[in-house]
Coordinates of C-alpha atoms and ligand atoms in Angstrom, one line a residue:
M1 CA 38.9 119.4 170.7
T2 CA 37.5 119.0 174.1
A3 CA 35.7 121.9 175.8
A4 CA 38.3 121.8 178.6
H5 CA 41.1 122.5 176.2
R6 CA 39.3 125.1 174.1
G7 CA 40.0 128.8 174.8
R8 CA 37.2 131.2 175.7
F9 CA 35.8 133.4 173.1
I10 CA 34.8 136.8 174.6
T11 CA 33.3 139.6 172.5
L12 CA 32.7 143.2 173.5
E13 CA 29.8 145.1 171.9
G14 CA 28.4 148.6 172.1
S15 CA 27.5 151.6 170.1
E16 CA 29.8 154.5 169.1
G17 CA 31.9 155.9 172.0
S18 CA 30.9 153.1 174.4
G19 CA 34.6 152.4 175.1
K20 CA 34.7 148.8 174.0
T21 CA 38.0 149.1 172.1
T22 CA 39.8 150.3 175.3
A23 CA 37.9 147.8 177.4
A24 CA 39.0 145.0 175.1
R25 CA 42.6 146.0 175.3
H26 CA 42.6 146.3 179.0
L27 CA 40.8 143.0 179.4
A28 CA 43.4 141.3 177.3
E29 CA 46.2 142.9 179.3
W30 CA 44.6 141.7 182.6
L31 CA 44.2 138.2 181.3
R32 CA 47.8 138.1 180.2
S33 CA 48.9 139.4 183.6
R34 CA 47.2 136.3 185.1
G35 CA 49.1 134.0 182.8
E36 CA 46.5 133.4 180.1
T37 CA 47.3 133.5 176.4
V38 CA 45.1 135.9 174.6
V39 CA 44.5 136.9 171.0
L40 CA 43.2 140.5 170.9
T41 CA 41.3 141.4 167.7
A42 CA 38.5 143.5 166.4
E43 CA 35.9 143.7 163.6
P44 CA 35.9 144.7 160.9
G45 CA 39.5 143.7 160.8
G46 CA 41.8 141.0 162.1
T47 CA 42.8 139.7 158.7
P48 CA 44.1 141.4 155.5
L49 CA 40.6 141.0 154.0
G50 CA 39.0 142.4 157.2
E51 CA 41.3 145.4 157.1
E52 CA 40.4 146.0 153.4
V53 CA 36.6 145.7 154.2
R54 CA 37.1 148.2 157.1
R55 CA 38.8 150.7 154.7
L56 CA 36.1 150.1 152.1
V57 CA 33.0 150.5 154.2
L58 CA 34.3 153.5 156.0
H59 CA 35.4 155.1 152.8
L60 CA 32.2 154.3 151.0
R61 CA 30.2 155.8 153.8
N62 CA 32.4 158.9 153.7
V63 CA 32.0 159.4 149.9
S64 CA 28.3 158.5 149.7
D65 CA 25.4 157.6 151.9
D66 CA 24.1 155.3 149.2
L67 CA 25.5 152.0 150.3
D68 CA 22.8 149.3 149.7
P69 CA 21.9 147.7 153.0
R70 CA 22.4 144.1 151.7
A71 CA 25.7 145.0 150.1
D72 CA 26.7 146.5 153.5
A73 CA 25.7 143.4 155.4
L74 CA 27.5 141.1 152.9
L75 CA 30.8 143.1 153.2
Y76 CA 30.8 142.7 157.0
A77 CA 29.8 139.1 156.7
A78 CA 32.6 138.3 154.2
A79 CA 35.1 139.9 156.6
R80 CA 33.6 138.0 159.5
A81 CA 33.8 134.6 157.7
Q82 CA 37.5 135.2 157.0
H83 CA 38.2 136.3 160.6
T84 CA 36.3 133.3 162.1
A85 CA 37.9 130.7 159.9
R86 CA 41.5 132.0 159.8
L87 CA 42.0 133.7 163.1
I88 CA 39.3 133.1 165.8
R89 CA 38.6 129.4 165.5
P90 CA 42.3 128.3 165.1
A91 CA 43.2 130.3 168.2
L92 CA 40.4 128.7 170.2
E93 CA 41.5 125.3 169.0
R94 CA 45.1 126.0 170.2
G95 CA 43.6 126.6 173.6
E96 CA 44.1 130.4 173.5
H97 CA 41.4 132.9 174.5
V98 CA 40.1 135.4 172.0
V99 CA 39.0 138.9 173.0
C100 CA 37.2 140.6 170.1
A101 CA 35.7 144.1 169.8
R102 CA 32.5 143.6 167.8
Y103 CA 31.3 140.4 166.2
L104 CA 28.0 139.1 164.9
D105 CA 25.9 141.2 167.2
S106 CA 27.2 144.4 165.6
S107 CA 25.6 143.2 162.3
L108 CA 22.3 142.3 164.0
A109 CA 22.2 145.8 165.7
Y110 CA 23.6 147.9 162.8
Q111 CA 22.8 146.1 159.5
G112 CA 19.6 144.6 161.0
A113 CA 17.9 147.1 163.3
G114 CA 19.9 150.2 162.1
Y115 CA 19.8 149.7 158.3
G116 CA 16.5 147.8 158.1
N117 CA 17.7 144.4 156.9
D118 CA 15.3 141.6 157.9
P119 CA 16.2 140.2 161.4
D120 CA 15.7 136.6 160.4
E121 CA 17.8 137.0 157.3
M122 CA 20.5 138.7 159.3
R123 CA 20.6 135.8 161.8
W124 CA 20.9 133.3 158.9
L125 CA 23.7 135.3 157.4
Q126 CA 25.6 135.5 160.7
R127 CA 25.2 131.8 161.2
F128 CA 26.7 131.2 157.7
A129 CA 29.5 133.8 158.2
T130 CA 30.6 132.5 161.6
Y131 CA 30.2 128.8 160.9
A132 CA 27.8 129.0 163.8
L133 CA 30.6 129.9 166.2
L134 CA 29.0 131.9 169.1
P135 CA 31.0 133.7 171.8
D136 CA 31.1 132.1 175.2
L137 CA 30.5 135.5 176.6
T138 CA 29.4 138.8 175.1
I139 CA 29.8 142.0 177.1
L140 CA 27.5 144.8 176.0
I141 CA 29.1 148.1 177.2
D142 CA 26.0 150.2 177.4
V143 CA 26.2 154.0 177.4
P144 CA 23.5 156.6 176.8
V145 CA 23.7 157.9 173.2
D146 CA 24.5 161.5 174.1
I147 CA 27.5 160.4 176.3
G148 CA 28.8 158.1 173.5
L149 CA 28.5 160.7 170.8
G150 CA 30.0 163.3 173.0
R151 CA 33.1 161.1 173.5
K152 CA 33.4 160.5 169.8
R153 CA 33.2 164.2 169.0
R154 CA 36.2 164.8 171.2
G155 CA 38.1 162.1 169.3
E156 CA 38.6 161.3 165.6
W157 CA 35.5 161.9 163.6
N158 CA 34.4 160.8 160.1
R159 CA 31.5 162.1 158.0
F160 CA 29.7 158.8 158.3
E161 CA 29.2 159.3 162.0
D162 CA 28.4 163.0 161.5
T163 CA 25.6 162.2 159.1
Q164 CA 24.0 159.5 161.3
S165 CA 21.2 160.9 163.4
V166 CA 20.9 160.5 167.1
A167 CA 17.7 158.5 166.4
F168 CA 19.9 155.9 164.5
F169 CA 22.1 155.4 167.5
E170 CA 19.1 155.2 169.8
T171 CA 17.9 152.4 167.5
V172 CA 21.2 150.6 167.7
R173 CA 21.4 150.9 171.4
A174 CA 17.8 149.6 171.9
A175 CA 18.6 146.7 169.5
Y176 CA 21.7 145.7 171.6
L177 CA 19.7 145.8 174.8
G178 CA 17.1 143.6 173.1
L179 CA 19.7 141.1 172.0
A180 CA 21.1 141.0 175.5
A181 CA 17.7 140.4 177.0
A182 CA 16.9 137.6 174.5
E183 CA 20.2 135.7 175.3
P184 CA 20.9 136.3 179.0
E185 CA 23.1 133.2 179.3
R186 CA 25.6 134.6 176.7
F187 CA 25.3 138.4 177.4
R188 CA 26.3 140.5 180.3
V189 CA 25.4 144.2 180.2
V190 CA 28.0 146.5 181.8
D191 CA 27.4 150.2 182.4
G192 CA 30.0 152.1 180.4
S193 CA 29.0 155.6 181.4
G194 CA 31.6 156.0 184.2
S195 CA 35.4 156.1 184.2
V196 CA 37.6 153.7 182.2
E197 CA 38.8 152.2 185.5
R198 CA 35.2 151.5 186.6
T199 CA 34.3 149.9 183.3
D200 CA 37.5 147.8 183.4
K201 CA 36.5 146.6 186.9
L202 CA 32.9 145.7 185.8
V203 CA 34.3 143.8 182.8
R204 CA 36.7 141.8 184.9
E205 CA 33.9 140.8 187.3
V206 CA 31.9 139.3 184.5
V207 CA 34.9 137.6 182.8
E208 CA 36.3 136.1 186.0
P209 CA 33.8 133.2 186.3
V210 CA 33.9 132.5 182.6
V211 CA 37.7 132.1 182.4
F212 CA 38.7 131.1 185.9
G213 CA 35.5 129.8 187.3
Ligands
LIG301 P1 34.6 150.4 165.1 O1 35.9 150.5 164.6 O2 34.4 149.5 166.3 O3 34.2 151.9 165.5 P2 33.6 152.5 166.8 O4 34.8 152.8 167.7 O5 32.9 153.7 166.3 O6 32.7 151.5 167.4 O7 33.5 150.0 164.0 C1 33.5 150.7 162.8 C2 32.1 150.9 162.3 O8 31.6 149.7 161.7 C3 31.1 151.3 163.4 O9 30.4 152.4 163.1 C4 30.1 150.1 163.4 C5 30.3 149.5 162.0 N1 30.0 148.0 162.0 C6 28.8 147.6 161.5 O10 28.0 148.4 161.1 N2 28.6 146.3 161.4 C7 29.4 145.3 161.8 O11 29.2 144.1 161.7 C8 30.7 145.8 162.4 C9 31.7 144.8 162.9 C10 30.9 147.2 162.5

């Protein structure tokens, strides 16, 4: 597989209510309108195993706050390995683009910074789970925590999110910004505090040179 024939792998990251799921969908629609073939996917999910893991972790968090941090990290990692091997990598090898809401950086921010797993061990685990496949571009949609949580409260709500403190989400946000600062060639930070249309426009501006440049 030569680099020229490989599709682009674009991930969107951000904390709760940042709007990354909507932004990912609109990005995929925009790329398709320009004639590109796009696989739109999200984590945890994207495969039958991933959907089971999503159901499991959200359910476990809803029934009990006692999920062991390493067990948590391994559940997301198992879903990610399956997703990478069975969906993401094959699509890229077919020359298709992959737009994915959440990927390894979610685990660095949540399971690492948020739940206190060792950062180096988390990096190792992500490398293992992804077969060292890194995105070509990661868009961090950054919003202040109060705006993000305010949006979530107006939408669907689960007890897991209700029991998380504002301090937890501040930690996650700071971790994301730290990851972006550490890898400026892979990350672009986009302000997600405005309208959906504004976020879409900012996202397209950073994707344009990566896909069409
Ligand atoms: P998601 O469906 O993207 O929800 P949201 O719209 O709130 O961002 O993600 C579900 C939850 O899973 C979210 O609270 C973040 C968490 N998560 C992790 O903790 N680690 C991970 O690696 C991933 C992919 C998600």
